mmCIF file of C-alpha atoms in Angstrom:
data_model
loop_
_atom_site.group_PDB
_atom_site.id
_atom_site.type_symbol
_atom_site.label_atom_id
_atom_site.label_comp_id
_atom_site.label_asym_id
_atom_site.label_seq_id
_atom_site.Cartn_x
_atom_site.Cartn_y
_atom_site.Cartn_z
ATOM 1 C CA UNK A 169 -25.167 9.982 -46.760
ATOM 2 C CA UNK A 170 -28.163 9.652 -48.674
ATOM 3 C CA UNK A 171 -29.769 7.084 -46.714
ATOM 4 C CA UNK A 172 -29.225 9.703 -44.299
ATOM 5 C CA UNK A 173 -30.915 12.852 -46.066
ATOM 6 C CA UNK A 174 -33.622 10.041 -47.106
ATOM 7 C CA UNK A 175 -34.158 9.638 -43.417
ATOM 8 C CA UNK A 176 -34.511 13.433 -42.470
ATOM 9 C CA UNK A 177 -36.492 13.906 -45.247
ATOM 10 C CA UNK A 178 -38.900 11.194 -44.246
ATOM 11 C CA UNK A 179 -38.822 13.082 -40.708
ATOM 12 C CA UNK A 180 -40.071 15.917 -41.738
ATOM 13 C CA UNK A 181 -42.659 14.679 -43.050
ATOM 14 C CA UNK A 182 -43.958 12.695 -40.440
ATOM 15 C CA UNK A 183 -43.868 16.114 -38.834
ATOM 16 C CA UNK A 184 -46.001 17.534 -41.605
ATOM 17 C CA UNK A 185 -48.555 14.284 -41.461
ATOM 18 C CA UNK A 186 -48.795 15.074 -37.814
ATOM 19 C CA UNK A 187 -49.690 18.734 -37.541
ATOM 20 C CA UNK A 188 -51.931 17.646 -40.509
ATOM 21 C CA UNK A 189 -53.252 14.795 -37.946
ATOM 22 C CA UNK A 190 -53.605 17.478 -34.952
ATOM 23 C CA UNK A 191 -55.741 20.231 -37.213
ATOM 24 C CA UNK A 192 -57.973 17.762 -38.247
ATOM 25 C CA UNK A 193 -58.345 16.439 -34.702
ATOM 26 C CA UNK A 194 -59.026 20.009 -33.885
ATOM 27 C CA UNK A 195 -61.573 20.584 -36.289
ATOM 28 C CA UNK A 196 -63.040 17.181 -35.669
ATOM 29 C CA UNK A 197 -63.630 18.436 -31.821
ATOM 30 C CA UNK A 198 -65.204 21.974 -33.000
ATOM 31 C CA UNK A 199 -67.468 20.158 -35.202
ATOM 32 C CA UNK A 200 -68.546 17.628 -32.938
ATOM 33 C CA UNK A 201 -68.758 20.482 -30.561
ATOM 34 C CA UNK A 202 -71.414 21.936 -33.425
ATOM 35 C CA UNK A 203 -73.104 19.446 -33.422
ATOM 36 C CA UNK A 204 -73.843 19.049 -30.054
ATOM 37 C CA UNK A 205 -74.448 22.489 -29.578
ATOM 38 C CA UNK A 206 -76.326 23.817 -32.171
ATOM 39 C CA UNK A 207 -79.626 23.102 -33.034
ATOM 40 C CA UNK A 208 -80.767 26.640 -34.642
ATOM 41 C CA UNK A 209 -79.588 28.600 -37.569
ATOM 42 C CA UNK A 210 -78.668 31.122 -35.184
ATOM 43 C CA UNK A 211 -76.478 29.017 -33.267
ATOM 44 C CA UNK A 212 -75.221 27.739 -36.150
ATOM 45 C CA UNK A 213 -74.178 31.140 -37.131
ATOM 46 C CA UNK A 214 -72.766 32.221 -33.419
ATOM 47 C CA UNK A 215 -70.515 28.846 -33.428
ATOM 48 C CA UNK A 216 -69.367 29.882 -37.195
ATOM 49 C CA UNK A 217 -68.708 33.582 -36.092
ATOM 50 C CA UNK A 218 -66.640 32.191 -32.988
ATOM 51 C CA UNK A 219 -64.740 29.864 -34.981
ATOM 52 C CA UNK A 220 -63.153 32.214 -36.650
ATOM 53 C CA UNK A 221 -62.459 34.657 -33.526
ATOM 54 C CA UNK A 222 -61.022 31.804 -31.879
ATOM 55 C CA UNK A 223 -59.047 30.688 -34.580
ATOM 56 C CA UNK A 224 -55.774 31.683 -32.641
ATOM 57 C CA UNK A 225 -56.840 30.280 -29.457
ATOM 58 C CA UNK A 226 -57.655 26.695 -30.975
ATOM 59 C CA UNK A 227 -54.589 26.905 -33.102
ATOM 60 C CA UNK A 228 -52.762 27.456 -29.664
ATOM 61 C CA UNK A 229 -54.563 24.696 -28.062
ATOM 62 C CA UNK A 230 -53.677 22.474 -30.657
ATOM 63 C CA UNK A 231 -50.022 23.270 -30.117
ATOM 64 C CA UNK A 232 -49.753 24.229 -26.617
ATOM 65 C CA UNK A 233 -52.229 21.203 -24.898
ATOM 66 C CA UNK A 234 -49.923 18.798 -24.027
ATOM 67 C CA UNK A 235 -49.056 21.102 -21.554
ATOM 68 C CA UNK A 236 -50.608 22.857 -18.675
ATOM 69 C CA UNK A 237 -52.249 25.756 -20.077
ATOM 70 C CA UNK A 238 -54.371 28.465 -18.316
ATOM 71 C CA UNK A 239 -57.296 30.715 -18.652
ATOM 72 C CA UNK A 240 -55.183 33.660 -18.627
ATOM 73 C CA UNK A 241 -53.028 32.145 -21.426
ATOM 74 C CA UNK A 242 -56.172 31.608 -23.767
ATOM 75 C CA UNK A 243 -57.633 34.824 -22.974
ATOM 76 C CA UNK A 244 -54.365 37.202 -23.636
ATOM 77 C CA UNK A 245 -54.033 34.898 -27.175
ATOM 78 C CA UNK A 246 -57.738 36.292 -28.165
ATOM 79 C CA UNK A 247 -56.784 39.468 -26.548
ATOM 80 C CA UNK A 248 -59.423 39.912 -24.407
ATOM 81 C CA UNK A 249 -59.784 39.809 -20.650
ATOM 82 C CA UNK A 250 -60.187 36.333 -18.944
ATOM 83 C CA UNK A 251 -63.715 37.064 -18.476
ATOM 84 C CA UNK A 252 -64.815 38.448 -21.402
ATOM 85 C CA UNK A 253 -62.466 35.127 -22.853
ATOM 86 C CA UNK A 254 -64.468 32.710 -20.872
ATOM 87 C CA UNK A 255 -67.659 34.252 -21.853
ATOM 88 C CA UNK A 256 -66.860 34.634 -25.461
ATOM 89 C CA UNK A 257 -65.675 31.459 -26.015
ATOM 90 C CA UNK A 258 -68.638 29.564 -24.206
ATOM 91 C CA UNK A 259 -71.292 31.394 -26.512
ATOM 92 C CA UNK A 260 -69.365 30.733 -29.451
ATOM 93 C CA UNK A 261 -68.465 27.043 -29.031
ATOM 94 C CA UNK A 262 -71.293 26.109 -26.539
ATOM 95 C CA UNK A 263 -67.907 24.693 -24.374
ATOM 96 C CA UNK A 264 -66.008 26.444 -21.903
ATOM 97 C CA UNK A 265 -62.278 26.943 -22.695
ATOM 98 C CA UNK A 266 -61.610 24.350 -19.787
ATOM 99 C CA UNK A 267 -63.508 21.575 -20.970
ATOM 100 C CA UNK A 268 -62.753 22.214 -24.682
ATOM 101 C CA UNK A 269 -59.359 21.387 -23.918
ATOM 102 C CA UNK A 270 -60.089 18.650 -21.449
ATOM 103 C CA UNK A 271 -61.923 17.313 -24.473
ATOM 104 C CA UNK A 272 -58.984 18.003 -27.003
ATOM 105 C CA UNK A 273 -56.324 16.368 -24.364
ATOM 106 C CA UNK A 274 -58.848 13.090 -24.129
ATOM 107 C CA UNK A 275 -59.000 12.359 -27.621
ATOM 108 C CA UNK A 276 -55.311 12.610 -28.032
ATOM 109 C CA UNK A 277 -55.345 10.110 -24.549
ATOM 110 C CA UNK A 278 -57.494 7.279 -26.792
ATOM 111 C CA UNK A 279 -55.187 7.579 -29.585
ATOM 112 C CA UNK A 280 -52.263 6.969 -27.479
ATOM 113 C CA UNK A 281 -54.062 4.326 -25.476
ATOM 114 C CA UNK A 282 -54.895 2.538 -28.305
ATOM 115 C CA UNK A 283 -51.559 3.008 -30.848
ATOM 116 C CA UNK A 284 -48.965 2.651 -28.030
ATOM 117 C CA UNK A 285 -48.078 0.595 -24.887
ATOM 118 C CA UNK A 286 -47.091 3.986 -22.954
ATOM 119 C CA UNK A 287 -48.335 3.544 -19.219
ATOM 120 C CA UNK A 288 -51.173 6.165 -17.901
ATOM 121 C CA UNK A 289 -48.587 8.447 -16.546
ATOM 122 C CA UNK A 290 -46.503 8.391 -19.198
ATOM 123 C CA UNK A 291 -49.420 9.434 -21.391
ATOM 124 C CA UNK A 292 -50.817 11.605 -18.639
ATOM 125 C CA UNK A 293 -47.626 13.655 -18.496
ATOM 126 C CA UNK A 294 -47.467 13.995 -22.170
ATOM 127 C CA UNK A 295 -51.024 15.582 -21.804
ATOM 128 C CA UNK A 296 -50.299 18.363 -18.958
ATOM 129 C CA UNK A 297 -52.072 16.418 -16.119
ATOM 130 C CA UNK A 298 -50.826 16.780 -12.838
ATOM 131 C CA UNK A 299 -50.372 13.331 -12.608
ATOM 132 C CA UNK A 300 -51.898 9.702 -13.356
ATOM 133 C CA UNK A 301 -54.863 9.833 -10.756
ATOM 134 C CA UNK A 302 -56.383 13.080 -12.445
ATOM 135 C CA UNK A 303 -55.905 12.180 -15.785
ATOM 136 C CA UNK A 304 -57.718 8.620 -14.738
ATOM 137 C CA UNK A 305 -60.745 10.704 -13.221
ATOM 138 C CA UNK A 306 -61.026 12.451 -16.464
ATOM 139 C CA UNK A 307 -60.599 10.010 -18.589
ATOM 140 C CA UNK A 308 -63.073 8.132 -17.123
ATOM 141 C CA UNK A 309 -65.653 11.070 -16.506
ATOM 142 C CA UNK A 310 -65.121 11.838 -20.424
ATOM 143 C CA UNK A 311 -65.190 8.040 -21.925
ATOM 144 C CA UNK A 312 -67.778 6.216 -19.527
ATOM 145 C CA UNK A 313 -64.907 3.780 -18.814
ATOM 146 C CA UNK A 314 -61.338 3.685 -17.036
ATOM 147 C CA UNK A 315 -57.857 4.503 -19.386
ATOM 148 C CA UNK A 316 -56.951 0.709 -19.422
ATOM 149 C CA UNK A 317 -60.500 -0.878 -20.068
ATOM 150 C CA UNK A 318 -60.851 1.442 -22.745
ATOM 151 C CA UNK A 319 -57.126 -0.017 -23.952
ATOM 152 C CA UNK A 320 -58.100 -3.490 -23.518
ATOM 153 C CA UNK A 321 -61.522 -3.094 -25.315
ATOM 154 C CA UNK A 322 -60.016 -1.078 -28.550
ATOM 155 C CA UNK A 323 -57.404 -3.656 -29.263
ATOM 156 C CA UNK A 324 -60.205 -6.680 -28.533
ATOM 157 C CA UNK A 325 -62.476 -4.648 -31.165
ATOM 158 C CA UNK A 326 -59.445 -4.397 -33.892
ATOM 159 C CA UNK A 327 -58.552 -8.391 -33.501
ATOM 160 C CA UNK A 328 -62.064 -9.118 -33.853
ATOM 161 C CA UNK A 329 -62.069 -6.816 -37.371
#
């Protein structure tokens, strides 16, 4: 019975290290998002000011993206129309909701590629694409390389460390 609470207890928090895991991924992606985007004070200052108005809708990306997620979705979380969402969030974070999450979905994709042996559709369905082909195209669009050279080439870099 112990061994049992022991086990449930170390569950939980696995559960805790991994929505620790996923907000750190998320504000890894807004700052590398920052980075890329702002060069000025006073873009600085816009991406700070929309961090913190999209606080809810990254939140619910970081919960919500392994699944197929739209527009409309993200825009009644901020509570604004889809428009005023998209535009919003693009002068904010210098990304547009779409490819903000494309980018959140893609990092999860190379940590799975590289700390599992899950096939591309298994790890595409786990990340709301449509199926293995699209995720593939992203992937690849995002990376600069195909899902399973990118495999092949993380685990050849960590035997060679």
């Amino acid at each position: 019975a112990a061994q049992k609470i022991r086990l449930v207890e170390l569950g939980q928090e696995m559960d805790d290290v991994f929505r620790c895991v996923e907000l750190q991924a998320t504000g890894m992606q807004i700052l590398s998002t920052l980075l890329k985007t702002s060069t000025t004070k006073a873009s600085l200052n816009a991406f700070v000011d929309g961090a913190d108005r999209f606080a809810d809708v990254f939140k619910f990306i970081s919960t919500n993206y392994r699944r197929p997620i739209t527009l409309r979705e993200l825009a009644k979380v901020a509570c604004l129309s889809v428009s005023a969402f998209h535009r919003s969030f693009k002068a904010a974070t210098g990304s547009s909701p779409a490819c903000f999450l494309r980018g959140r979905r893609l990092e999860e994709a190379k940590r799975l590629l590289i700390t599992t042996d899950s096939s591309l559709a298994v790890i595409a369905e786990r990340l709301g694409y449509s199926d293995q082909f699209a995720f593939s195209k992203s992937f690849t669009k995002f990376c600069g390389q195909n899902p399973r050279s990118y495999r092949a080439n993380a685990r050849l870099e960590e035997a060679d460390i």
